PDB file of C-alpha atoms and ligand atoms in Angstrom:
ATOM      1  CA  MET T   1     -15.286  35.960  30.164  1.00 61.00           C
ATOM      2  CA  ASN T   2     -12.134  35.794  28.276  1.00 74.00           C
ATOM      3  CA  LYS T   3     -14.155  34.150  25.256  1.00 86.00           C
ATOM      4  CA  THR T   4     -12.751  35.027  21.531  1.00 96.00           C
ATOM      5  CA  TRP T   5     -15.232  34.804  18.113  1.00 97.00           C
ATOM      6  CA  LYS T   6     -13.458  31.640  17.182  1.00 96.00           C
ATOM      7  CA  ASP T   7     -14.929  29.812  20.421  1.00 96.00           C
ATOM      8  CA  VAL T   8     -18.772  31.177  20.081  1.00 95.00           C
ATOM      9  CA  GLU T   9     -18.572  29.635  16.540  1.00 95.00           C
ATOM     10  CA  GLN T  10     -16.875  26.777  17.775  1.00 95.00           C
ATOM     11  CA  HIS T  11     -19.190  26.147  20.469  1.00 94.00           C
ATOM     12  CA  VAL T  12     -22.509  27.449  18.100  1.00 94.00           C
ATOM     13  CA  ALA T  13     -21.567  24.692  15.611  1.00 93.00           C
ATOM     14  CA  ALA T  14     -20.385  22.342  18.352  1.00 92.00           C
ATOM     15  CA  CYS T  15     -24.286  22.844  20.927  1.00 91.00           C
ATOM     16  CA  THR T  16     -26.741  20.122  21.564  1.00 90.00           C
ATOM     17  CA  TYR T  17     -28.547  22.441  23.780  1.00 85.00           C
ATOM     18  CA  CYS T  18     -31.856  21.814  22.069  1.00 87.00           C
ATOM     19  CA  PRO T  19     -33.188  18.864  20.128  1.00 88.00           C
ATOM     20  CA  LEU T  20     -32.598  21.626  17.089  1.00 90.00           C
ATOM     21  CA  SER T  21     -29.387  19.965  16.572  1.00 85.00           C
ATOM     22  CA  ARG T  22     -30.760  16.972  15.709  1.00 86.00           C
ATOM     23  CA  THR T  23     -32.958  18.779  12.755  1.00 85.00           C
ATOM     24  CA  ARG T  24     -30.414  21.217  11.708  1.00 83.00           C
ATOM     25  CA  ASN T  25     -28.723  21.528   8.081  1.00 90.00           C
ATOM     26  CA  ARG T  26     -26.557  23.942   9.434  1.00 94.00           C
ATOM     27  CA  PRO T  27     -26.164  26.019  12.504  1.00 95.00           C
ATOM     28  CA  VAL T  28     -26.016  29.720  11.848  1.00 96.00           C
ATOM     29  CA  MET T  29     -24.192  32.325  13.451  1.00 97.00           C
ATOM     30  CA  GLY T  30     -24.086  35.628  13.424  1.00 98.00           C
ATOM     31  CA  PHE T  31     -22.704  37.498   9.674  1.00 98.00           C
ATOM     32  CA  GLY T  32     -20.516  41.222   9.335  1.00 98.00           C
ATOM     33  CA  ASP T  33     -18.320  43.569  11.195  1.00 98.00           C
ATOM     34  CA  HIS T  34     -16.813  42.046  14.557  1.00 98.00           C
ATOM     35  CA  GLN T  35     -16.307  46.321  14.992  1.00 97.00           C
ATOM     36  CA  ALA T  36     -20.052  47.423  14.396  1.00 97.00           C
ATOM     37  CA  ASP T  37     -21.602  49.897  16.620  1.00 97.00           C
ATOM     38  CA  LEU T  38     -25.287  48.558  15.257  1.00 98.00           C
ATOM     39  CA  MET T  39     -26.695  45.146  15.813  1.00 98.00           C
ATOM     40  CA  LEU T  40     -29.487  43.499  14.455  1.00 98.00           C
ATOM     41  CA  ILE T  41     -31.226  40.657  16.268  1.00 98.00           C
ATOM     42  CA  ALA T  42     -33.750  38.562  14.742  1.00 98.00           C
ATOM     43  CA  GLU T  43     -35.413  35.544  15.623  1.00 97.00           C
ATOM     44  CA  ALA T  44     -34.089  32.587  13.874  1.00 97.00           C
ATOM     45  CA  PRO T  45     -33.068  30.831  10.606  1.00 96.00           C
ATOM     46  CA  GLY T  46     -35.192  30.066   7.827  1.00 95.00           C
ATOM     47  CA  VAL T  47     -34.678  27.026   5.374  1.00 95.00           C
ATOM     48  CA  GLU T  48     -32.210  28.913   2.814  1.00 96.00           C
ATOM     49  CA  GLU T  49     -30.340  30.295   6.485  1.00 96.00           C
ATOM     50  CA  ASP T  50     -30.281  26.527   7.168  1.00 94.00           C
ATOM     51  CA  LEU T  51     -28.924  25.395   4.086  1.00 95.00           C
ATOM     52  CA  GLN T  52     -26.494  27.979   3.512  1.00 96.00           C
ATOM     53  CA  GLY T  53     -25.267  28.737   7.000  1.00 96.00           C
ATOM     54  CA  LEU T  54     -25.559  31.557   7.115  1.00 97.00           C
ATOM     55  CA  PRO T  55     -28.137  34.655   8.558  1.00 98.00           C
ATOM     56  CA  PHE T  56     -30.569  36.414   5.835  1.00 98.00           C
ATOM     57  CA  VAL T  57     -29.678  34.908   2.731  1.00 97.00           C
ATOM     58  CA  GLY T  58     -33.640  34.138   1.466  1.00 94.00           C
ATOM     59  CA  ARG T  59     -36.038  36.519   0.546  1.00 96.00           C
ATOM     60  CA  SER T  60     -36.545  38.388   4.095  1.00 97.00           C
ATOM     61  CA  GLY T  61     -32.480  39.066   3.398  1.00 98.00           C
ATOM     62  CA  GLU T  62     -33.017  40.981   0.032  1.00 98.00           C
ATOM     63  CA  VAL T  63     -35.444  42.834   2.339  1.00 98.00           C
ATOM     64  CA  LEU T  64     -33.410  43.991   4.567  1.00 98.00           C
ATOM     65  CA  ASP T  65     -30.398  44.551   2.188  1.00 98.00           C
ATOM     66  CA  LYS T  66     -32.679  46.953   0.963  1.00 98.00           C
ATOM     67  CA  LEU T  67     -33.637  48.705   4.349  1.00 98.00           C
ATOM     68  CA  LEU T  68     -30.179  48.934   5.072  1.00 98.00           C
ATOM     69  CA  ARG T  69     -28.720  50.144   1.593  1.00 98.00           C
ATOM     70  CA  ASP T  70     -31.710  52.680   1.698  1.00 98.00           C
ATOM     71  CA  CYS T  71     -30.189  54.189   5.293  1.00 97.00           C
ATOM     72  CA  GLY T  72     -26.473  53.863   3.400  1.00 96.00           C
ATOM     73  CA  LEU T  73     -24.651  51.056   4.648  1.00 97.00           C
ATOM     74  CA  THR T  74     -24.445  46.699   3.458  1.00 97.00           C
ATOM     75  CA  ARG T  75     -24.728  44.099   5.868  1.00 97.00           C
ATOM     76  CA  LYS T  76     -20.498  44.189   6.174  1.00 97.00           C
ATOM     77  CA  GLU T  77     -20.710  46.906   8.301  1.00 97.00           C
ATOM     78  CA  ILE T  78     -23.095  45.866  10.615  1.00 98.00           C
ATOM     79  CA  TYR T  79     -22.919  42.644  12.891  1.00 98.00           C
ATOM     80  CA  MET T  80     -26.909  40.307  12.668  1.00 98.00           C
ATOM     81  CA  THR T  81     -27.759  37.818  14.221  1.00 98.00           C
ATOM     82  CA  ASN T  82     -30.289  35.585  15.483  1.00 98.00           C
ATOM     83  CA  ILE T  83     -31.597  34.525  19.076  1.00 97.00           C
ATOM     84  CA  LEU T  84     -31.859  30.638  17.560  1.00 96.00           C
ATOM     85  CA  LYS T  85     -28.774  29.683  15.785  1.00 96.00           C
ATOM     86  CA  ARG T  86     -30.657  26.808  14.586  1.00 94.00           C
ATOM     87  CA  HIS T  87     -33.509  26.793  12.055  1.00 94.00           C
ATOM     88  CA  PRO T  88     -36.772  25.556  13.403  1.00 94.00           C
ATOM     89  CA  PRO T  89     -38.599  23.092  11.575  1.00 91.00           C
ATOM     90  CA  GLY T  90     -41.967  24.547   9.314  1.00 89.00           C
ATOM     91  CA  ASN T  91     -40.618  27.851  10.381  1.00 85.00           C
ATOM     92  CA  ARG T  92     -42.062  27.914  13.761  1.00 93.00           C
ATOM     93  CA  ASP T  93     -42.209  30.447  16.499  1.00 94.00           C
ATOM     94  CA  PRO T  94     -39.379  28.906  18.356  1.00 95.00           C
ATOM     95  CA  LYS T  95     -39.740  27.499  22.022  1.00 95.00           C
ATOM     96  CA  GLU T  96     -39.412  29.044  25.175  1.00 94.00           C
ATOM     97  CA  GLU T  97     -37.309  25.888  26.430  1.00 94.00           C
ATOM     98  CA  GLU T  98     -34.588  26.221  22.541  1.00 94.00           C
ATOM     99  CA  LYS T  99     -34.992  30.423  23.048  1.00 94.00           C
ATOM    100  CA  GLU T 100     -33.361  30.088  26.421  1.00 94.00           C
ATOM    101  CA  ALA T 101     -31.040  26.778  25.705  1.00 93.00           C
ATOM    102  CA  CYS T 102     -29.187  29.098  22.940  1.00 95.00           C
ATOM    103  CA  ILE T 103     -29.403  32.583  24.864  1.00 96.00           C
ATOM    104  CA  SER T 104     -25.694  32.530  26.032  1.00 95.00           C
ATOM    105  CA  HIS T 105     -24.482  32.306  22.171  1.00 96.00           C
ATOM    106  CA  LEU T 106     -26.098  35.268  22.158  1.00 97.00           C
ATOM    107  CA  LYS T 107     -24.825  36.813  25.152  1.00 96.00           C
ATOM    108  CA  TYR T 108     -21.513  35.996  23.974  1.00 96.00           C
ATOM    109  CA  GLU T 109     -21.775  37.928  20.917  1.00 98.00           C
ATOM    110  CA  MET T 110     -22.953  40.662  22.636  1.00 97.00           C
ATOM    111  CA  PHE T 111     -20.306  40.805  25.193  1.00 96.00           C
ATOM    112  CA  LEU T 112     -17.737  40.593  21.895  1.00 97.00           C
ATOM    113  CA  LEU T 113     -19.174  43.296  20.021  1.00 97.00           C
ATOM    114  CA  LYS T 114     -20.570  45.753  22.260  1.00 96.00           C
ATOM    115  CA  PRO T 115     -22.282  47.843  20.292  1.00 97.00           C
ATOM    116  CA  LYS T 116     -24.251  51.005  20.850  1.00 96.00           C
ATOM    117  CA  VAL T 117     -27.207  50.223  19.093  1.00 98.00           C
ATOM    118  CA  PHE T 118     -29.502  46.781  18.721  1.00 98.00           C
ATOM    119  CA  VAL T 119     -32.708  46.601  16.533  1.00 98.00           C
ATOM    120  CA  CYS T 120     -34.296  43.552  17.196  1.00 98.00           C
ATOM    121  CA  LEU T 121     -36.252  42.841  14.401  1.00 98.00           C
ATOM    122  CA  GLY T 122     -39.492  41.094  14.954  1.00 98.00           C
ATOM    123  CA  ARG T 123     -42.461  40.449  17.995  1.00 97.00           C
ATOM    124  CA  VAL T 124     -39.988  37.536  19.260  1.00 97.00           C
ATOM    125  CA  ALA T 125     -36.966  39.063  19.461  1.00 98.00           C
ATOM    126  CA  ALA T 126     -38.895  42.396  21.033  1.00 98.00           C
ATOM    127  CA  GLN T 127     -40.430  40.371  23.045  1.00 98.00           C
ATOM    128  CA  ARG T 128     -36.682  38.245  24.432  1.00 97.00           C
ATOM    129  CA  ILE T 129     -34.312  41.347  24.683  1.00 97.00           C
ATOM    130  CA  ILE T 130     -36.329  44.192  25.143  1.00 98.00           C
ATOM    131  CA  SER T 131     -39.757  43.497  27.026  1.00 98.00           C
ATOM    132  CA  PRO T 132     -42.142  40.427  27.450  1.00 97.00           C
ATOM    133  CA  ASP T 133     -44.460  42.353  26.813  1.00 98.00           C
ATOM    134  CA  PHE T 134     -43.137  44.232  23.350  1.00 98.00           C
ATOM    135  CA  LYS T 135     -45.873  45.387  20.654  1.00 98.00           C
ATOM    136  CA  ILE T 136     -44.262  45.273  17.945  1.00 98.00           C
ATOM    137  CA  THR T 137     -46.792  47.313  15.981  1.00 98.00           C
ATOM    138  CA  ARG T 138     -47.594  50.450  18.832  1.00 98.00           C
ATOM    139  CA  GLN T 139     -43.963  50.350  20.041  1.00 98.00           C
ATOM    140  CA  HIS T 140     -42.116  50.100  16.930  1.00 98.00           C
ATOM    141  CA  GLY T 141     -38.907  53.052  16.547  1.00 98.00           C
ATOM    142  CA  THR T 142     -38.835  53.573  20.428  1.00 98.00           C
ATOM    143  CA  TRP T 143     -36.429  53.633  22.575  1.00 98.00           C
ATOM    144  CA  THR T 144     -34.573  51.819  25.275  1.00 98.00           C
ATOM    145  CA  TYR T 145     -31.645  52.734  27.412  1.00 96.00           C
ATOM    146  CA  ARG T 146     -29.435  50.129  29.332  1.00 94.00           C
ATOM    147  CA  LYS T 147     -26.317  50.684  31.085  1.00 86.00           C
ATOM    148  CA  ASN T 148     -23.881  51.132  27.648  1.00 89.00           C
ATOM    149  CA  TYR T 149     -26.767  51.374  24.969  1.00 95.00           C
ATOM    150  CA  ALA T 150     -29.757  51.937  23.446  1.00 97.00           C
ATOM    151  CA  LEU T 151     -32.196  49.029  22.120  1.00 98.00           C
ATOM    152  CA  THR T 152     -35.332  49.803  19.479  1.00 98.00           C
ATOM    153  CA  ALA T 153     -37.570  47.509  17.302  1.00 98.00           C
ATOM    154  CA  THR T 154     -38.925  47.109  13.596  1.00 98.00           C
ATOM    155  CA  TYR T 155     -40.565  45.000  11.930  1.00 98.00           C
ATOM    156  CA  HIS T 156     -38.972  41.587  10.806  1.00 98.00           C
ATOM    157  CA  PRO T 157     -38.301  41.605   7.224  1.00 98.00           C
ATOM    158  CA  SER T 158     -40.585  38.494   6.357  1.00 97.00           C
ATOM    159  CA  ALA T 159     -44.057  40.551   8.185  1.00 98.00           C
ATOM    160  CA  ILE T 160     -42.667  43.503   5.042  1.00 98.00           C
ATOM    161  CA  LEU T 161     -42.511  40.638   2.802  1.00 98.00           C
ATOM    162  CA  ARG T 162     -46.447  39.778   3.915  1.00 98.00           C
ATOM    163  CA  ASP T 163     -47.303  43.614   3.762  1.00 98.00           C
ATOM    164  CA  PRO T 164     -45.519  45.921   1.510  1.00 98.00           C
ATOM    165  CA  SER T 165     -46.351  48.894   3.226  1.00 98.00           C
ATOM    166  CA  LYS T 166     -44.087  48.400   6.367  1.00 98.00           C
ATOM    167  CA  TYR T 167     -41.358  49.218   4.524  1.00 98.00           C
ATOM    168  CA  GLN T 168     -41.363  52.717   4.756  1.00 98.00           C
ATOM    169  CA  ILE T 169     -41.954  52.524   8.848  1.00 98.00           C
ATOM    170  CA  ALA T 170     -38.948  49.920   9.189  1.00 98.00           C
ATOM    171  CA  LYS T 171     -37.103  52.457   6.105  1.00 98.00           C
ATOM    172  CA  GLU T 172     -37.732  54.871   9.187  1.00 98.00           C
ATOM    173  CA  ASP T 173     -36.791  53.076  12.191  1.00 98.00           C
ATOM    174  CA  PHE T 174     -33.768  51.882  10.462  1.00 98.00           C
ATOM    175  CA  CYS T 175     -32.162  55.144   9.674  1.00 97.00           C
ATOM    176  CA  ALA T 176     -33.163  56.822  13.089  1.00 98.00           C
ATOM    177  CA  ALA T 177     -31.110  53.915  13.982  1.00 98.00           C
ATOM    178  CA  VAL T 178     -27.971  54.861  11.963  1.00 97.00           C
ATOM    179  CA  LYS T 179     -28.589  57.924  13.468  1.00 97.00           C
ATOM    180  CA  LYS T 180     -28.521  57.434  17.190  1.00 96.00           C
ATOM    181  CA  CYS T 181     -24.704  55.700  16.402  1.00 95.00           C
ATOM    182  CA  MET T 182     -23.778  58.448  15.186  1.00 91.00           C
ATOM    183  CA  GLU T 183     -25.291  60.517  18.419  1.00 92.00           C
ATOM    184  CA  CYS T 184     -23.934  57.659  20.902  1.00 88.00           C
ATOM    185  CA  LYS T 185     -20.390  57.822  19.282  1.00 84.00           C
ATOM    186  CA  ASN T 186     -20.377  61.451  18.731  1.00 86.00           C
ATOM    187  CA  LYS T 187     -20.612  61.960  22.963  1.00 83.00           C
ATOM    188  CA  GLU T 188     -17.256  59.168  23.117  1.00 79.00           C
TER     189      GLU T 188
HETATM  190  N1  URA Z 201     -35.761  34.921   9.208  1.00 72.90           N
HETATM  191  C1  URA Z 201     -34.744  35.209  11.023  1.00 72.90           C
HETATM  192  O1  URA Z 201     -35.848  35.799  11.484  1.00 72.90           O
HETATM  193  N2  URA Z 201     -33.263  35.519  10.623  1.00 72.90           N
HETATM  194  C2  URA Z 201     -32.817  34.944   9.273  1.00 72.90           C
HETATM  195  O2  URA Z 201     -31.848  34.574   9.363  1.00 72.90           O
HETATM  196  C3  URA Z 201     -33.880  34.544   8.215  1.00 72.90           C
HETATM  197  C4  URA Z 201     -35.336  34.530   8.414  1.00 72.90           C
END
């Protein structure tokens, strides 16, 4: 694989692998530091993201920024992306075939970034990336180790908007992920 970030952006922009390419306004590529050790993966762009072509720019983005800030980070210091690069109409869950159609873009992002730690935001991302039977309520904040990286999951910011009592739990999971990045770095 000798792709560059520009190649991936162009593939995402031109992609017609699934019908969402006909209903979306703008494709939503990941955003952030291409050298980051921490990669966040959520499920799919929402309405505001679809309009602006950037991930997490709506209300759930405000929650995400606060979570990052509370752990001493900004969105420019990490990399954030979604499994789907197109907005599913009506904010419904992504369909299996849409996830499969889009997964190669995510794999390229992972390959280019090579982060030390992945944080899946919400059930859809955790079940696609960590394990199909992952239960956020029971397993958030637990760690799975693969070749050169560690994976965890926490509540999706939109779940926090619906139930603000989840904020503190997600903050602890986020801060643990930041700590895990440090530990991984120190082992190098
Ligand atoms: N929800 C997501 O899963 N991703 C975004 O980018 C915004 C909202």
